[in-house]
Amino acid sequence: MDINDLYDHNYVPYSKKATAAVVRSKSGKWFPGVRIENISYPLSISATQNALFYCLSEGHKPVELFTNEINMSMIPSWEKEFGFTANSLDSNELQNITFENPVLDSNINKMKQLKQLLDMAVVGESDFPVSAIVETEQGYFTGVNIECTSWNMGLCAERVAIAKALTFGSQKLISLEIHTRKGEFSSPCGACRQVIIEHLPKKQIHLHHADDSESIHFSEDLLPHSFSSSSLSNR
Ligand code: THU
């Protein structure tokens, strides 16, 4: 996958305006991000946040961000917090970058993986790590929660995993696994439920609780009467 593919992987059914961002880490690895809109507009994930949080969720230190959302008001705050520099994205200059697909194959032990992932969470504010794995037609994509000192600028584990899967071109999200060792009952927040319903309609959501028990729920059962409107969907 290269930079041109990113525009095709955007999920922008409402604005139809595709954007892209890439982050270079201290280790020299490149992390891409695409814009992922939500029918509840404030829940949309910018390409910038997607690329940056992908980098952080894999335990890498961001050094440089290239984005065509350069005027986004949140960027200076993230720059300060995570110590990188933001630049405008010039796709021509970055033509030669190829992105390593982080997909995991279907032989993984999901519970073992979920437990290991907790150590990757960036939880300086809450010390409450959450991990998530989304199954797609390509395989499995992982996510952990990433926190910022401004709490509303962070993202939950579920959304980090979904964003990563879409960035790498997944067309079908099949199921989602969520785990935390600190909550007695692992349960996605309301905002995540709204995002889950948009990308995993009628799909199974597996909640792995602190005592190693599991409960399986259909996404619709987790958010009855979720927000939708034909006047938005048909745009
Ligand atoms: N969190 C998740 O990662 N997923 C959820 O569905 C619920 C909350 C995270 C967000 C924040 O980093 C921490 O848990 C405390 O709210």
mmCIF file of C-alpha atoms and ligand atoms in Angstrom:
data_model
loop_
_atom_site.group_PDB
_atom_site.id
_atom_site.type_symbol
_atom_site.label_atom_id
_atom_site.label_comp_id
_atom_site.label_asym_id
_atom_site.label_seq_id
_atom_site.Cartn_x
_atom_site.Cartn_y
_atom_site.Cartn_z
ATOM 1 C CA MET A 1 0.000 0.000 0.000
ATOM 2 C CA ASP A 2 1.270 3.493 -0.797
ATOM 3 C CA ILE A 3 0.148 7.059 -0.323
ATOM 4 C CA ASN A 4 -2.228 7.080 -3.311
ATOM 5 C CA ASP A 5 -4.193 4.142 -1.893
ATOM 6 C CA LEU A 6 -4.977 6.165 1.209
ATOM 7 C CA TYR A 7 -7.480 8.338 -0.621
ATOM 8 C CA ASP A 8 -9.441 5.250 -1.699
ATOM 9 C CA HIS A 9 -9.486 3.917 1.843
ATOM 10 C CA ASN A 10 -11.172 7.012 3.295
ATOM 11 C CA TYR A 11 -14.636 6.533 4.769
ATOM 12 C CA VAL A 12 -16.262 9.850 3.870
ATOM 13 C CA PRO A 13 -19.877 9.108 2.876
ATOM 14 C CA TYR A 14 -21.117 12.400 4.362
ATOM 15 C CA SER A 15 -18.600 15.027 3.189
ATOM 16 C CA LYS A 16 -17.140 13.084 0.234
ATOM 17 C CA LYS A 17 -13.880 14.877 1.071
ATOM 18 C CA ALA A 18 -11.011 12.425 1.362
ATOM 19 C CA THR A 19 -7.926 13.391 3.358
ATOM 20 C CA ALA A 20 -4.710 11.641 4.300
ATOM 21 C CA ALA A 21 -1.955 11.863 6.877
ATOM 22 C CA VAL A 22 1.271 9.990 7.527
ATOM 23 C CA VAL A 23 3.493 9.935 10.579
ATOM 24 C CA ARG A 24 7.185 9.089 10.622
ATOM 25 C CA SER A 25 8.401 7.585 13.877
ATOM 26 C CA LYS A 26 11.791 7.892 15.552
ATOM 27 C CA SER A 27 12.477 4.317 14.450
ATOM 28 C CA GLY A 28 11.936 5.400 10.807
ATOM 29 C CA LYS A 29 8.631 3.582 10.351
ATOM 30 C CA TRP A 30 5.722 5.238 8.506
ATOM 31 C CA PHE A 31 2.158 5.178 9.841
ATOM 32 C CA PRO A 32 -0.730 6.173 7.555
ATOM 33 C CA GLY A 33 -4.187 7.480 8.432
ATOM 34 C CA VAL A 34 -7.388 8.195 6.537
ATOM 35 C CA ARG A 35 -10.487 10.171 7.493
ATOM 36 C CA ILE A 36 -13.279 8.104 8.990
ATOM 37 C CA GLU A 37 -16.563 9.944 9.292
ATOM 38 C CA ASN A 38 -19.506 9.019 11.464
ATOM 39 C CA ILE A 39 -23.181 9.767 10.969
ATOM 40 C CA SER A 40 -22.875 11.565 14.312
ATOM 41 C CA TYR A 41 -20.363 14.046 12.887
ATOM 42 C CA PRO A 42 -18.463 14.837 16.120
ATOM 43 C CA LEU A 43 -17.429 11.171 16.345
ATOM 44 C CA SER A 44 -15.515 11.373 13.064
ATOM 45 C CA ILE A 45 -11.811 10.523 13.212
ATOM 46 C CA SER A 46 -9.484 12.797 11.271
ATOM 47 C CA ALA A 47 -6.743 11.324 9.096
ATOM 48 C CA THR A 48 -4.270 13.100 11.374
ATOM 49 C CA GLN A 49 -5.566 11.554 14.577
ATOM 50 C CA ASN A 50 -5.797 8.183 12.879
ATOM 51 C CA ALA A 51 -2.146 8.211 11.701
ATOM 52 C CA LEU A 52 -0.827 9.637 14.964
ATOM 53 C CA PHE A 53 -2.737 7.246 17.200
ATOM 54 C CA TYR A 54 -1.820 4.278 15.012
ATOM 55 C CA CYS A 55 1.847 5.185 15.577
ATOM 56 C CA LEU A 56 1.365 5.618 19.342
ATOM 57 C CA SER A 57 -0.714 2.446 19.659
ATOM 58 C CA GLU A 58 2.175 0.403 18.249
ATOM 59 C CA GLY A 59 4.554 1.849 20.840
ATOM 60 C CA HIS A 60 6.423 4.155 18.430
ATOM 61 C CA LYS A 61 7.423 7.746 19.031
ATOM 62 C CA PRO A 62 6.075 10.164 16.396
ATOM 63 C CA VAL A 63 8.675 12.557 14.971
ATOM 64 C CA GLU A 64 7.089 14.093 11.875
ATOM 65 C CA LEU A 65 3.495 14.377 10.707
ATOM 66 C CA PHE A 66 2.499 15.079 7.103
ATOM 67 C CA THR A 67 -1.160 15.939 6.672
ATOM 68 C CA ASN A 68 -3.492 17.774 4.355
ATOM 69 C CA GLU A 69 -5.488 18.771 7.434
ATOM 70 C CA ILE A 70 -2.650 21.092 8.514
ATOM 71 C CA ASN A 71 -5.031 23.829 9.728
ATOM 72 C CA MET A 72 -6.849 21.517 12.108
ATOM 73 C CA SER A 73 -7.019 23.209 15.495
ATOM 74 C CA MET A 74 -6.048 20.117 17.502
ATOM 75 C CA ILE A 75 -2.667 19.647 15.826
ATOM 76 C CA PRO A 76 -0.588 22.132 17.910
ATOM 77 C CA SER A 77 -1.820 20.527 21.096
ATOM 78 C CA TRP A 78 -0.881 17.011 19.895
ATOM 79 C CA GLU A 79 2.477 18.340 18.666
ATOM 80 C CA LYS A 80 3.225 19.681 22.114
ATOM 81 C CA GLU A 81 2.065 16.576 23.909
ATOM 82 C CA PHE A 82 3.817 13.989 21.757
ATOM 83 C CA GLY A 83 6.796 16.059 20.569
ATOM 84 C CA PHE A 84 6.528 15.838 16.765
ATOM 85 C CA THR A 85 6.485 18.456 14.008
ATOM 86 C CA ALA A 86 3.542 18.905 11.642
ATOM 87 C CA ASN A 87 3.967 19.622 7.915
ATOM 88 C CA SER A 88 1.660 19.885 4.916
ATOM 89 C CA LEU A 89 1.326 16.653 3.022
ATOM 90 C CA ASP A 90 2.925 16.797 -0.386
ATOM 91 C CA SER A 91 1.994 13.445 -1.879
ATOM 92 C CA ASN A 92 4.609 13.818 -4.626
ATOM 93 C CA GLU A 93 7.428 13.999 -2.116
ATOM 94 C CA LEU A 94 6.189 10.965 -0.235
ATOM 95 C CA GLN A 95 5.532 8.856 -3.347
ATOM 96 C CA ASN A 96 8.152 6.244 -2.481
ATOM 97 C CA ILE A 97 6.897 5.315 0.942
ATOM 98 C CA THR A 98 5.219 1.964 1.324
ATOM 99 C CA PHE A 99 3.287 1.076 4.419
ATOM 100 C CA GLU A 100 3.659 -2.177 6.255
ATOM 101 C CA ASN A 101 0.238 -3.739 6.824
ATOM 102 C CA PRO A 102 -0.127 -4.494 10.574
ATOM 103 C CA VAL A 103 -2.742 -7.200 9.976
ATOM 104 C CA LEU A 104 -2.381 -10.346 12.082
ATOM 105 C CA ASP A 105 -3.241 -13.705 10.569
ATOM 106 C CA SER A 106 -6.120 -15.869 11.713
ATOM 107 C CA ASN A 107 -4.005 -18.209 13.839
ATOM 108 C CA ILE A 108 -3.643 -15.745 16.692
ATOM 109 C CA ASN A 109 -4.780 -16.605 20.179
ATOM 110 C CA LYS A 110 -7.147 -13.676 20.609
ATOM 111 C CA MET A 111 -7.271 -13.718 24.403
ATOM 112 C CA LYS A 112 -3.479 -13.886 24.712
ATOM 113 C CA GLN A 113 -3.153 -11.059 22.189
ATOM 114 C CA LEU A 114 -5.751 -8.902 23.982
ATOM 115 C CA LYS A 115 -3.896 -9.322 27.276
ATOM 116 C CA GLN A 116 -0.508 -8.491 25.762
ATOM 117 C CA LEU A 117 -1.936 -5.461 23.989
ATOM 118 C CA LEU A 118 -2.968 -3.855 27.280
ATOM 119 C CA ASP A 119 0.702 -2.989 27.861
ATOM 120 C CA MET A 120 0.691 -0.840 24.698
ATOM 121 C CA ALA A 121 -2.138 1.441 25.885
ATOM 122 C CA VAL A 122 -1.184 5.075 26.458
ATOM 123 C CA VAL A 123 -3.030 5.690 29.702
ATOM 124 C CA GLY A 124 -1.183 8.426 31.571
ATOM 125 C CA GLU A 125 -4.479 9.915 32.716
ATOM 126 C CA SER A 126 -6.560 6.922 33.785
ATOM 127 C CA ASP A 127 -4.202 3.963 34.166
ATOM 128 C CA PHE A 128 -7.116 2.041 32.648
ATOM 129 C CA PRO A 129 -5.813 0.107 29.640
ATOM 130 C CA VAL A 130 -8.280 -1.249 27.106
ATOM 131 C CA SER A 131 -7.502 -3.493 24.126
ATOM 132 C CA ALA A 132 -9.497 -4.358 21.032
ATOM 133 C CA ILE A 133 -9.153 -6.638 18.020
ATOM 134 C CA VAL A 134 -11.300 -6.277 14.930
ATOM 135 C CA GLU A 135 -11.652 -9.207 12.557
ATOM 136 C CA THR A 136 -11.795 -8.296 8.863
ATOM 137 C CA GLU A 137 -11.656 -10.118 5.547
ATOM 138 C CA GLN A 138 -7.883 -9.457 5.635
ATOM 139 C CA GLY A 139 -7.289 -10.775 9.149
ATOM 140 C CA TYR A 140 -7.088 -9.076 12.543
ATOM 141 C CA PHE A 141 -6.298 -5.435 13.402
ATOM 142 C CA THR A 142 -5.506 -4.347 16.950
ATOM 143 C CA GLY A 143 -6.128 -1.204 18.985
ATOM 144 C CA VAL A 144 -5.476 0.227 22.438
ATOM 145 C CA ASN A 145 -6.723 3.393 24.084
ATOM 146 C CA ILE A 146 -4.613 6.524 23.651
ATOM 147 C CA GLU A 147 -5.031 9.321 26.160
ATOM 148 C CA CYS A 148 -4.092 12.990 26.013
ATOM 149 C CA THR A 149 -3.913 15.532 28.817
ATOM 150 C CA SER A 150 -6.989 17.095 27.175
ATOM 151 C CA TRP A 151 -9.191 14.082 27.666
ATOM 152 C CA ASN A 152 -11.490 14.774 24.703
ATOM 153 C CA MET A 153 -8.530 14.540 22.304
ATOM 154 C CA GLY A 154 -7.816 10.882 23.039
ATOM 155 C CA LEU A 155 -9.473 7.826 21.540
ATOM 156 C CA CYS A 156 -10.825 4.500 22.804
ATOM 157 C CA ALA A 157 -9.219 1.172 21.905
ATOM 158 C CA GLU A 158 -12.188 0.047 19.788
ATOM 159 C CA ARG A 159 -12.002 3.102 17.558
ATOM 160 C CA VAL A 160 -8.222 2.844 17.166
ATOM 161 C CA ALA A 161 -8.653 -0.760 15.945
ATOM 162 C CA ILE A 162 -11.514 0.088 13.552
ATOM 163 C CA ALA A 163 -9.605 3.092 12.174
ATOM 164 C CA LYS A 164 -6.532 0.944 11.496
ATOM 165 C CA ALA A 165 -8.571 -1.730 9.696
ATOM 166 C CA LEU A 166 -10.207 0.857 7.404
ATOM 167 C CA THR A 167 -6.905 2.657 6.748
ATOM 168 C CA PHE A 168 -5.497 -0.580 5.367
ATOM 169 C CA GLY A 169 -8.476 -1.016 3.075
ATOM 170 C CA SER A 170 -10.595 -3.537 4.943
ATOM 171 C CA GLN A 171 -14.013 -3.735 3.312
ATOM 172 C CA LYS A 172 -15.737 -6.060 5.737
ATOM 173 C CA LEU A 173 -15.494 -5.821 9.499
ATOM 174 C CA ILE A 174 -16.654 -9.185 10.779
ATOM 175 C CA SER A 175 -16.459 -9.069 14.588
ATOM 176 C CA LEU A 176 -14.874 -7.119 17.422
ATOM 177 C CA GLU A 177 -13.210 -8.261 20.657
ATOM 178 C CA ILE A 178 -12.789 -5.906 23.615
ATOM 179 C CA HIS A 179 -10.876 -6.453 26.855
ATOM 180 C CA THR A 180 -9.883 -4.635 29.994
ATOM 181 C CA ARG A 181 -8.468 -6.156 33.128
ATOM 182 C CA LYS A 182 -9.583 -3.345 35.406
ATOM 183 C CA GLY A 183 -13.295 -2.996 34.642
ATOM 184 C CA GLU A 184 -15.214 -5.879 36.187
ATOM 185 C CA PHE A 185 -17.342 -5.989 33.029
ATOM 186 C CA SER A 186 -15.632 -4.887 29.787
ATOM 187 C CA SER A 187 -18.102 -2.711 27.939
ATOM 188 C CA PRO A 188 -17.733 -0.260 25.055
ATOM 189 C CA CYS A 189 -18.678 3.353 25.766
ATOM 190 C CA GLY A 190 -21.638 5.013 24.062
ATOM 191 C CA ALA A 191 -19.485 6.813 21.493
ATOM 192 C CA CYS A 192 -17.778 3.561 20.502
ATOM 193 C CA ARG A 193 -21.157 1.856 20.211
ATOM 194 C CA GLN A 194 -22.264 4.468 17.679
ATOM 195 C CA VAL A 195 -19.065 3.895 15.667
ATOM 196 C CA ILE A 196 -19.372 0.104 16.023
ATOM 197 C CA ILE A 197 -22.920 0.124 14.672
ATOM 198 C CA GLU A 198 -21.822 2.038 11.558
ATOM 199 C CA HIS A 199 -18.988 -0.354 10.688
ATOM 200 C CA LEU A 200 -20.155 -3.630 12.236
ATOM 201 C CA PRO A 201 -23.940 -3.658 11.761
ATOM 202 C CA LYS A 202 -25.559 -6.883 12.959
ATOM 203 C CA LYS A 203 -22.150 -8.253 13.907
ATOM 204 C CA GLN A 204 -20.996 -9.992 17.064
ATOM 205 C CA ILE A 205 -19.154 -8.000 19.710
ATOM 206 C CA HIS A 206 -17.187 -10.169 22.130
ATOM 207 C CA LEU A 207 -16.610 -8.666 25.570
ATOM 208 C CA HIS A 208 -13.754 -10.286 27.496
ATOM 209 C CA HIS A 209 -14.127 -9.452 31.155
ATOM 210 C CA ALA A 210 -11.540 -9.120 33.903
ATOM 211 C CA ASP A 211 -12.334 -12.597 35.304
ATOM 212 C CA ASP A 212 -11.670 -14.128 31.832
ATOM 213 C CA SER A 213 -15.368 -14.725 31.169
ATOM 214 C CA GLU A 214 -16.772 -13.651 27.795
ATOM 215 C CA SER A 215 -20.137 -12.301 26.737
ATOM 216 C CA ILE A 216 -21.204 -11.995 23.110
ATOM 217 C CA HIS A 217 -23.647 -9.325 21.960
ATOM 218 C CA PHE A 218 -25.027 -8.217 18.625
ATOM 219 C CA SER A 219 -24.031 -4.620 17.898
ATOM 220 C CA GLU A 220 -27.711 -3.544 17.664
ATOM 221 C CA ASP A 221 -28.377 -4.932 21.138
ATOM 222 C CA LEU A 222 -25.582 -2.757 22.524
ATOM 223 C CA LEU A 223 -27.158 0.394 21.093
ATOM 224 C CA PRO A 224 -30.885 0.155 20.486
ATOM 225 C CA HIS A 225 -32.323 3.145 18.600
ATOM 226 C CA SER A 226 -28.848 4.296 17.547
ATOM 227 C CA PHE A 227 -28.675 7.667 15.859
ATOM 228 C CA SER A 228 -29.350 7.578 12.138
ATOM 229 C CA SER A 229 -31.181 9.747 9.676
ATOM 230 C CA SER A 230 -31.978 9.103 6.039
ATOM 231 C CA SER A 231 -31.348 12.775 5.351
ATOM 232 C CA LEU A 232 -27.720 12.178 6.317
ATOM 233 C CA SER A 233 -27.318 8.630 5.030
ATOM 234 C CA ASN A 234 -28.440 9.454 1.516
ATOM 235 C CA ARG A 235 -26.035 12.287 0.939
HETATM 236 N N1 THU B 1 -12.057 3.431 26.996
HETATM 237 C C1 THU B 1 -11.896 2.624 25.919
HETATM 238 O O1 THU B 1 -10.788 2.463 25.401
HETATM 239 N N2 THU B 1 -12.989 2.015 25.399
HETATM 240 C C2 THU B 1 -14.245 2.173 25.897
HETATM 241 O O2 THU B 1 -15.193 1.757 25.272
HETATM 242 C C3 THU B 1 -14.433 2.821 27.176
HETATM 243 C C4 THU B 1 -13.339 3.714 27.606
HETATM 244 C C5 THU B 1 -10.874 4.117 27.536
HETATM 245 C C6 THU B 1 -10.866 5.586 27.228
HETATM 246 C C7 THU B 1 -9.947 6.125 28.319
HETATM 247 O O3 THU B 1 -8.629 5.999 27.867
HETATM 248 C C8 THU B 1 -10.176 5.164 29.482
HETATM 249 O O4 THU B 1 -10.818 4.025 28.951
HETATM 250 C C9 THU B 1 -11.030 5.756 30.603
HETATM 251 O O5 THU B 1 -12.180 6.321 30.092
#
